[in-house]
Coordinates of C-alpha atoms and ligand atoms in Angstrom, one line a residue:
X1 CA 46.3 -73.8 14.2
X2 CA 45.6 -73.8 11.2
X3 CA 45.7 -76.9 8.5
X4 CA 48.0 -76.2 5.6
X5 CA 47.8 -79.7 3.9
X6 CA 45.9 -82.4 2.8
X7 CA 47.9 -85.4 5.6
X8 CA 47.5 -82.7 8.5
X9 CA 43.5 -83.7 8.3
X10 CA 44.2 -87.0 8.7
X11 CA 42.4 -88.5 5.7
X12 CA 43.1 -91.6 4.4
X13 CA 45.8 -92.7 1.6
X14 CA 43.3 -93.2 -1.0
X15 CA 41.7 -90.0 -0.4
X16 CA 44.7 -88.1 -0.9
X17 CA 46.2 -90.0 -3.5
X18 CA 42.8 -88.6 -5.4
X19 CA 43.4 -85.1 -4.2
X20 CA 46.9 -84.9 -5.4
X21 CA 45.9 -86.9 -8.7
X22 CA 42.9 -83.5 -9.2
X23 CA 46.3 -81.1 -8.1
X24 CA 44.5 -80.5 -5.1
X25 CA 48.0 -79.4 -3.4
X26 CA 46.9 -77.7 0.4
X27 CA 43.0 -77.5 0.9
X28 CA 41.4 -74.2 0.7
X29 CA 40.3 -72.1 3.8
X30 CA 36.6 -73.6 3.7
X31 CA 37.9 -77.0 3.6
X32 CA 40.7 -76.8 6.4
X33 CA 37.9 -74.6 8.6
X34 CA 34.8 -77.5 7.7
X35 CA 36.8 -80.7 7.8
X36 CA 37.9 -80.9 11.0
X37 CA 34.6 -80.3 12.2
X38 CA 33.3 -82.5 10.2
X39 CA 35.2 -85.6 10.6
X40 CA 34.3 -85.7 14.3
X41 CA 30.8 -85.9 13.4
X42 CA 29.6 -82.5 14.4
X43 CA 26.9 -80.0 12.4
X44 CA 28.5 -77.4 10.2
X45 CA 27.2 -74.5 8.6
X46 CA 29.3 -73.5 6.5
X47 CA 29.3 -70.3 3.7
X48 CA 32.5 -68.9 1.4
X49 CA 32.6 -67.4 -1.4
X50 CA 31.7 -69.3 -5.0
X51 CA 34.4 -71.2 -6.2
X52 CA 36.9 -72.1 -2.8
X53 CA 36.5 -75.9 -2.4
X54 CA 32.8 -76.4 -0.6
X55 CA 32.3 -79.4 -2.4
X56 CA 35.3 -81.1 -1.4
X57 CA 34.4 -79.6 2.1
X58 CA 31.9 -81.1 2.7
X59 CA 32.6 -85.0 0.6
X60 CA 36.4 -85.8 1.9
X61 CA 35.0 -85.6 5.6
X62 CA 31.7 -88.1 4.7
X63 CA 33.9 -90.1 2.1
X64 CA 36.0 -90.9 4.6
X65 CA 33.8 -91.2 8.0
X66 CA 32.6 -94.2 4.8
X67 CA 36.0 -96.1 4.7
X68 CA 36.3 -95.5 9.0
X69 CA 33.1 -97.1 9.5
X70 CA 32.4 -100.0 6.6
X71 CA 29.3 -101.4 6.4
X72 CA 29.5 -105.8 6.0
X73 CA 26.5 -106.0 4.2
X74 CA 25.4 -103.7 1.0
X75 CA 22.3 -101.2 1.0
X76 CA 20.9 -98.6 0.7
X77 CA 22.5 -94.8 0.9
X78 CA 24.4 -93.4 3.9
X79 CA 24.6 -90.0 2.4
X80 CA 22.5 -87.8 1.1
X81 CA 23.6 -85.2 -0.4
X82 CA 20.9 -82.3 -1.6
X83 CA 21.7 -79.9 -4.8
X84 CA 19.5 -76.8 -6.1
X85 CA 20.1 -77.8 -10.2
X86 CA 20.5 -81.2 -12.2
X87 CA 23.6 -79.7 -13.1
X88 CA 24.9 -79.1 -10.1
X89 CA 24.3 -82.7 -8.5
X90 CA 26.6 -84.4 -11.5
X91 CA 28.9 -82.3 -10.7
X92 CA 29.7 -82.9 -7.0
X93 CA 28.4 -86.6 -7.8
X94 CA 31.9 -87.0 -10.6
X95 CA 33.7 -84.6 -8.1
X96 CA 32.4 -87.0 -5.3
X97 CA 34.0 -90.5 -8.2
X98 CA 37.3 -88.4 -8.5
X99 CA 37.9 -88.2 -4.6
X100 CA 36.5 -91.7 -3.7
X101 CA 38.7 -92.7 -7.0
X102 CA 41.0 -95.4 -5.0
X103 CA 38.4 -97.1 -2.5
X104 CA 35.1 -99.1 -3.3
X105 CA 32.3 -96.8 -2.7
X106 CA 29.7 -96.1 -4.4
X107 CA 28.1 -92.8 -5.8
X108 CA 24.7 -92.3 -7.8
X109 CA 22.4 -89.4 -9.3
X110 CA 18.9 -89.4 -8.4
X111 CA 17.9 -85.9 -10.5
X112 CA 14.9 -84.9 -12.8
X113 CA 15.4 -85.5 -16.3
X114 CA 16.8 -88.6 -15.8
X115 CA 13.7 -92.2 -16.8
X116 CA 12.6 -94.0 -13.6
X117 CA 14.1 -97.4 -15.8
X118 CA 18.2 -95.6 -15.5
X119 CA 17.5 -94.8 -11.1
X120 CA 16.0 -98.1 -10.4
X121 CA 19.5 -99.5 -10.2
X122 CA 19.8 -96.7 -7.9
X123 CA 17.2 -98.7 -5.6
X124 CA 18.4 -102.3 -6.3
X125 CA 22.2 -101.6 -6.0
X126 CA 24.4 -100.9 -3.0
X127 CA 25.0 -96.7 -2.6
X128 CA 27.1 -95.5 -0.3
X129 CA 26.1 -91.3 -1.4
X130 CA 23.6 -90.6 -3.3
X131 CA 23.8 -86.9 -4.9
X132 CA 19.8 -86.1 -5.3
X133 CA 17.8 -82.9 -6.5
X134 CA 14.8 -82.2 -4.3
X135 CA 11.9 -83.2 -7.5
X136 CA 12.7 -86.2 -8.3
X137 CA 14.1 -87.2 -5.3
X138 CA 10.4 -86.4 -3.1
X139 CA 8.8 -88.4 -6.0
X140 CA 10.8 -91.6 -5.0
X141 CA 10.2 -91.3 -1.2
X142 CA 6.5 -90.9 -1.7
X143 CA 6.3 -94.6 -4.1
X144 CA 8.9 -95.5 -1.5
X145 CA 11.2 -96.8 -4.0
X146 CA 13.6 -94.5 -2.0
X147 CA 14.8 -96.2 1.5
X148 CA 15.9 -92.4 3.4
X149 CA 16.7 -95.1 7.1
X150 CA 20.8 -95.8 6.2
X151 CA 21.3 -92.2 5.6
X152 CA 23.9 -90.9 8.1
X153 CA 25.0 -87.9 6.9
X154 CA 22.0 -84.9 5.0
X155 CA 23.7 -82.7 3.1
X156 CA 22.5 -79.0 1.6
X157 CA 24.6 -77.4 -1.1
X158 CA 23.9 -74.2 -2.0
X159 CA 21.2 -73.5 0.3
X160 CA 21.0 -70.0 -0.7
X161 CA 19.9 -71.0 -4.3
X162 CA 17.5 -73.7 -2.7
X163 CA 15.8 -71.1 -0.7
X164 CA 16.0 -68.5 -3.5
X165 CA 14.0 -71.1 -5.7
X166 CA 11.9 -72.1 -3.3
X167 CA 12.7 -76.0 -2.0
X168 CA 12.5 -74.5 1.6
X169 CA 8.9 -76.7 2.2
X170 CA 10.7 -79.5 -0.2
X171 CA 14.1 -80.0 2.3
X172 CA 11.8 -79.3 5.6
X173 CA 10.5 -83.0 4.3
X174 CA 13.7 -84.6 2.7
X175 CA 15.1 -83.7 6.4
X176 CA 12.1 -85.4 8.5
X177 CA 12.4 -88.5 6.5
X178 CA 15.9 -88.8 6.9
X179 CA 15.1 -88.2 10.8
X180 CA 17.6 -90.8 11.7
X181 CA 21.2 -89.2 10.5
X182 CA 23.6 -88.5 12.9
X183 CA 24.8 -85.5 11.2
X184 CA 24.0 -82.4 8.8
X185 CA 25.8 -80.0 6.5
X186 CA 24.9 -77.3 5.4
X187 CA 26.8 -74.9 2.8
X188 CA 26.1 -72.2 1.0
X189 CA 27.6 -68.8 -1.3
X190 CA 26.4 -66.6 2.1
X191 CA 24.6 -67.1 5.2
X192 CA 23.0 -63.4 5.3
X193 CA 19.0 -62.7 5.8
X194 CA 17.1 -64.2 8.0
X195 CA 15.7 -66.6 5.9
X196 CA 18.7 -68.9 5.9
X197 CA 19.4 -68.3 10.0
X198 CA 16.0 -70.0 10.5
X199 CA 15.7 -72.5 8.0
X200 CA 19.2 -73.6 9.2
X201 CA 18.4 -73.3 13.2
X202 CA 15.9 -75.5 12.4
X203 CA 17.5 -78.0 10.5
X204 CA 21.0 -78.5 11.7
X205 CA 22.0 -79.7 15.5
X206 CA 24.7 -77.7 18.2
X207 CA 26.3 -76.4 14.4
X208 CA 29.9 -75.3 13.4
X209 CA 29.0 -72.1 12.4
X210 CA 32.0 -70.9 10.0
X211 CA 32.2 -68.2 7.5
X212 CA 35.1 -68.8 5.4
X213 CA 37.4 -65.9 4.8
X214 CA 39.4 -67.5 1.6
X215 CA 42.9 -66.7 1.6
X216 CA 44.0 -63.9 -0.9
X217 CA 45.4 -66.6 -3.1
X218 CA 41.8 -68.4 -3.4
X219 CA 39.9 -64.9 -4.0
X220 CA 38.9 -64.9 -7.3
X221 CA 40.8 -61.7 -9.1
X222 CA 38.0 -60.7 -11.6
X223 CA 38.6 -58.2 -13.6
X224 CA 35.3 -55.9 -14.4
X225 CA 34.2 -53.8 -16.9
X226 CA 31.9 -52.8 -19.7
X227 CA 31.1 -51.1 -23.6
X228 CA 28.0 -48.8 -24.9
X229 CA 26.0 -49.7 -27.2
X230 CA 23.8 -48.2 -29.5
X231 CA 21.5 -50.3 -29.5
X232 CA 21.1 -54.9 -30.4
X233 CA 23.4 -54.0 -33.4
X234 CA 26.0 -52.9 -32.0
X235 CA 25.9 -54.9 -29.3
X236 CA 26.2 -57.9 -31.3
X237 CA 29.3 -56.4 -33.1
X238 CA 30.7 -55.3 -30.1
X239 CA 30.4 -59.4 -28.8
X240 CA 31.6 -60.9 -32.1
X241 CA 34.8 -58.5 -32.0
X242 CA 35.4 -59.5 -28.4
X243 CA 34.5 -63.0 -28.7
X244 CA 37.5 -62.8 -31.4
X245 CA 39.6 -62.1 -29.2
X246 CA 42.3 -64.9 -28.4
X247 CA 42.9 -64.7 -24.9
X248 CA 39.1 -65.8 -25.0
X249 CA 39.9 -69.4 -24.1
X250 CA 36.0 -70.2 -22.8
X251 CA 33.5 -67.9 -22.6
X252 CA 30.0 -68.0 -21.3
X253 CA 27.3 -65.3 -22.3
X254 CA 24.5 -64.3 -20.3
X255 CA 21.1 -63.6 -21.7
X256 CA 17.9 -63.0 -19.5
X257 CA 15.7 -64.6 -22.2
X258 CA 15.6 -68.1 -23.4
X259 CA 14.4 -66.6 -26.7
X260 CA 17.3 -64.9 -26.9
X261 CA 19.2 -67.4 -26.8
X262 CA 18.2 -68.5 -29.8
X263 CA 18.3 -65.9 -31.8
X264 CA 22.0 -64.7 -30.8
X265 CA 23.3 -67.9 -31.1
X266 CA 21.9 -67.6 -34.4
X267 CA 23.8 -64.3 -34.8
X268 CA 27.3 -65.6 -33.8
X269 CA 26.8 -68.7 -35.9
X270 CA 26.5 -65.8 -39.0
X271 CA 29.9 -64.5 -37.5
X272 CA 31.3 -67.4 -37.9
X273 CA 31.5 -68.1 -34.1
X274 CA 30.2 -71.8 -33.1
X275 CA 28.3 -71.7 -29.4
X276 CA 26.8 -74.0 -26.8
X277 CA 23.3 -73.3 -25.2
X278 CA 21.5 -73.8 -22.3
X279 CA 18.1 -72.4 -21.7
X280 CA 15.5 -73.9 -18.9
X281 CA 13.7 -75.8 -21.1
X282 CA 16.1 -78.1 -22.7
X283 CA 16.1 -81.9 -22.5
X284 CA 18.7 -82.9 -20.0
X285 CA 20.5 -85.0 -22.1
X286 CA 21.0 -81.9 -24.5
X287 CA 22.3 -79.9 -21.6
X288 CA 24.8 -82.2 -20.8
X289 CA 26.0 -82.6 -24.4
X290 CA 25.7 -78.5 -24.3
X291 CA 28.2 -78.7 -21.6
X292 CA 30.3 -81.9 -22.6
X293 CA 31.0 -79.2 -26.1
X294 CA 32.2 -76.1 -23.8
X295 CA 33.8 -78.7 -21.6
X296 CA 36.1 -81.0 -24.1
X297 CA 36.6 -77.5 -25.9
X298 CA 34.9 -78.5 -29.7
X299 CA 32.9 -75.2 -28.7
X300 CA 35.0 -71.7 -27.0
X301 CA 31.2 -70.1 -26.0
X302 CA 28.4 -71.2 -23.7
X303 CA 25.2 -69.0 -24.4
X304 CA 22.7 -68.8 -21.5
X305 CA 20.1 -67.9 -18.9
X306 CA 20.8 -66.8 -15.4
X307 CA 18.3 -70.2 -14.3
X308 CA 20.1 -72.4 -17.3
X309 CA 23.0 -71.7 -16.0
X310 CA 22.1 -72.3 -12.1
X311 CA 25.2 -74.1 -10.2
X312 CA 26.7 -75.0 -13.2
X313 CA 30.9 -75.3 -12.4
X314 CA 32.7 -74.9 -16.3
X315 CA 36.7 -74.9 -15.4
X316 CA 38.9 -72.1 -16.4
X317 CA 36.2 -70.1 -17.4
X318 CA 37.9 -66.4 -19.6
X319 CA 35.2 -64.2 -19.6
X320 CA 31.7 -63.8 -18.6
X321 CA 30.1 -61.7 -20.8
X322 CA 26.4 -59.6 -19.7
X323 CA 24.9 -59.4 -23.2
X324 CA 21.8 -58.5 -21.5
X325 CA 22.4 -57.4 -18.4
X326 CA 21.4 -59.4 -15.3
X327 CA 17.5 -57.5 -13.5
X328 CA 19.5 -57.4 -9.6
X329 CA 23.3 -57.2 -8.4
X330 CA 23.1 -60.3 -6.8
X331 CA 22.1 -62.4 -10.4
X332 CA 25.0 -60.2 -11.7
X333 CA 27.5 -62.0 -8.8
X334 CA 26.3 -64.8 -10.0
X335 CA 27.4 -64.9 -13.2
X336 CA 31.0 -63.3 -12.4
X337 CA 31.3 -66.2 -10.6
X338 CA 31.2 -68.3 -13.1
X339 CA 35.1 -66.9 -14.3
X340 CA 37.7 -67.0 -12.7
X341 CA 37.8 -70.2 -9.6
X342 CA 39.9 -71.0 -7.6
X343 CA 42.4 -68.3 -7.4
X344 CA 42.2 -68.0 -11.1
X345 CA 42.0 -64.5 -12.9
X346 CA 38.9 -64.1 -14.6
X347 CA 37.6 -61.3 -16.8
X348 CA 33.4 -59.8 -16.5
X349 CA 32.3 -57.4 -19.8
X350 CA 29.2 -56.6 -19.5
X351 CA 27.4 -54.5 -22.6
X352 CA 25.3 -51.9 -21.6
X353 CA 22.7 -49.9 -23.9
X354 CA 21.1 -46.7 -22.5
X355 CA 18.3 -48.8 -20.8
X356 CA 20.4 -51.3 -19.0
X357 CA 22.1 -47.8 -17.6
X358 CA 20.0 -47.9 -14.7
X359 CA 21.2 -51.6 -14.0
X360 CA 24.8 -50.8 -13.9
X361 CA 23.8 -48.0 -11.6
X362 CA 22.6 -50.6 -9.1
X363 CA 25.5 -53.3 -9.6
X364 CA 28.2 -50.5 -9.4
X365 CA 27.0 -48.8 -6.1
X366 CA 26.3 -53.2 -4.6
X367 CA 30.3 -53.8 -5.7
X368 CA 31.3 -51.0 -3.9
X369 CA 33.5 -49.9 -7.2
X370 CA 32.7 -48.0 -10.3
X371 CA 32.9 -50.6 -13.1
X372 CA 35.4 -48.6 -16.3
X373 CA 34.1 -47.9 -19.9
X374 CA 36.0 -49.2 -22.2
X375 CA 35.7 -48.6 -25.7
X376 CA 37.3 -50.8 -29.4
X377 CA 38.5 -48.1 -32.0
X378 CA 36.2 -49.2 -35.1
X379 CA 33.2 -50.0 -33.0
X380 CA 32.7 -47.1 -31.0
X381 CA 29.2 -45.6 -29.6
X382 CA 27.6 -43.1 -31.8
X383 CA 25.3 -41.8 -28.8
X384 CA 26.6 -39.6 -26.3
X385 CA 26.5 -41.5 -22.9
X386 CA 23.3 -41.0 -21.4
X387 CA 23.5 -38.3 -18.6
X388 CA 23.7 -39.2 -14.4
X389 CA 19.8 -38.4 -14.3
X390 CA 18.7 -41.9 -15.8
X391 CA 22.4 -43.8 -13.7
X392 CA 19.4 -44.8 -11.8
X393 CA 20.1 -43.4 -8.0
X394 CA 23.5 -41.6 -8.2
X395 CA 26.1 -42.4 -5.2
X396 CA 27.0 -40.4 -2.5
X397 CA 29.9 -39.2 -3.7
X398 CA 27.7 -37.4 -6.9
X399 CA 24.8 -37.1 -4.0
X400 CA 27.4 -34.5 -2.3
X401 CA 29.1 -32.9 -5.5
X402 CA 25.5 -32.1 -6.2
X403 CA 24.2 -30.8 -3.0
X404 CA 27.8 -28.7 -2.7
X405 CA 26.8 -27.6 -5.9
X406 CA 23.3 -26.4 -5.1
X407 CA 24.4 -25.1 -3.0
X408 CA 26.6 -22.7 -4.1
X409 CA 23.5 -21.9 -6.8
X410 CA 21.9 -21.2 -3.7
X411 CA 24.6 -19.0 -2.7
X412 CA 24.7 -17.0 -5.8
X413 CA 21.2 -16.6 -6.5
X414 CA 19.8 -15.9 -2.6
X415 CA 21.8 -12.4 -2.5
X416 CA 20.1 -11.6 -5.4
X417 CA 17.1 -12.1 -4.5
X418 CA 17.5 -11.1 -0.8
X419 CA 18.4 -7.7 -1.8
X420 CA 14.9 -7.2 -4.7
X421 CA 12.7 -7.9 -1.6
X422 CA 15.4 -5.9 1.6
X423 CA 14.7 -2.7 -1.6
X424 CA 11.0 -3.6 -1.9
X425 CA 9.3 -4.8 0.9
X426 CA 9.4 -4.6 4.3
X427 CA 8.3 -8.0 4.8
X428 CA 12.3 -8.6 3.8
X429 CA 13.1 -7.6 7.6
X430 CA 11.3 -10.4 9.1
X431 CA 12.9 -13.0 6.8
X432 CA 16.0 -11.7 7.8
X433 CA 16.8 -14.8 10.2
X434 CA 17.4 -17.3 7.0
X435 CA 18.7 -15.3 5.1
X436 CA 22.1 -13.9 8.0
X437 CA 21.4 -18.2 8.5
X438 CA 22.3 -18.1 4.5
X439 CA 25.2 -16.0 5.1
X440 CA 27.1 -17.0 7.5
X441 CA 27.4 -20.7 5.7
X442 CA 29.4 -18.8 2.9
Ligands
ADP501 P1 32.5 -74.5 -4.4 O1 31.3 -74.9 -4.4 O2 32.6 -73.0 -3.4 O3 31.5 -73.0 -5.1 P2 33.3 -75.8 -6.3 O4 33.9 -76.7 -4.7 O5 33.1 -76.1 -7.2 O6 33.7 -74.2 -5.0 O7 35.1 -76.1 -6.0 C1 35.7 -74.8 -7.4 C2 37.1 -75.4 -8.0 O8 38.1 -74.9 -7.4 C3 36.1 -76.7 -8.9 O9 36.7 -76.3 -10.0 C4 37.3 -77.3 -7.8 O10 37.7 -78.5 -8.5 C5 38.5 -76.3 -7.2 N1 39.1 -76.9 -6.2 C6 38.2 -76.6 -5.3 N2 39.6 -77.6 -3.7 C7 40.7 -77.3 -4.0 C8 41.6 -77.0 -3.6 N3 42.1 -77.6 -2.1 N4 42.5 -77.5 -4.5 C9 42.8 -76.3 -5.9 N5 41.6 -76.4 -6.2 C10 40.6 -77.0 -6.3
MG502 MG1 29.7 -75.1 -4.6

């Protein structure tokens, strides 16, 4: 049976109402697949592409559980959600509060960058759901400020990112501290790689394994193309031109290093474009403010490094720009995943200097489709596109073509050589078999 409505999932009226108010009319593929086993109390190992609703896939069953089994006295958290970044923790908590709006359930966050005073109330008051990042949570566990004994469900969100960021040991410690739990839910964009398999085997107990293939309407439609730039000045001019297009309503501009963040924001400001920015060293309240300015629509452009932008979910991003090309294809995918969420169309534009061609080659091989190049009339590049040699490893098609060309050249070249040898030297005879082979290939 395929679930097509939220009411089929037998969720509480209060949750259904909240879903309706959020405009979630039907469950996404991962939600339809993960909610029933999670409601039964099973462990779940769930994966689905970014932007397809994994958050509600784990929040809804645990909120339902808390409503089904209310506790008599208030106490420490029963649901612990661990995320790789603070922004993600806050976004998950926001979504949990939205969904639990018509219930009495309390949701709190424990993340770095917040003074202990603000967490003190988390420990003194009743909490049903706590969303935490690993570092601060572990600190509080060690100081015995956080009581793990009431945790019934442990949820690991963006497990792939957590492993990438080197949190495996921290998660294992948290899992050991919450050993009285009855359920573990692990969600990830991918389940590829030994690390995550190994990790989930140790943490989960006979899990329901779900690799949700999102319905076409959920799948992202990300249009991708690139512009060639002569140098950084030209690249900046291209970006400014593009950002001024009316259809660019909300964009994230990615750069590789934090120094570049400040530089670029300055250049854009000079061109009359106001930006918000995120970089790793930013204080927490400034990060929150930066995201808020974009979400409120006070600015249309967010400039960010990859590290700083991890996990953030800003809705309705119309365009992602790669001002600096990412060093890996994985990063490219994460970047462009910021646009085109939940079935909406998105556009990802790369700005490519000659020295980025290797990276461009990598990306196109990874996404298995060539990125098309575009130009803007008044901002055409003056340098010629780099030759194929600079383009990293050539594609199979190119290799095949090259081979063909080489063979043709050889075919043309060989007979001449052969003839000369045959005519001038005796040893020409001994070489005949090879030459014959070449001939017969013609
Ligand atoms: P993921 O964690 O898989 O990357 P999220 O949980 O962040 O995805 O959801 C991506 C976006 O889709 C969010 O803006 C969320 O509000 C929206 N969303 C989630 N579930 C639904 C649904 N059933 N119907 C419509 N929108 C949804
Ligand atoms: Mg998510």
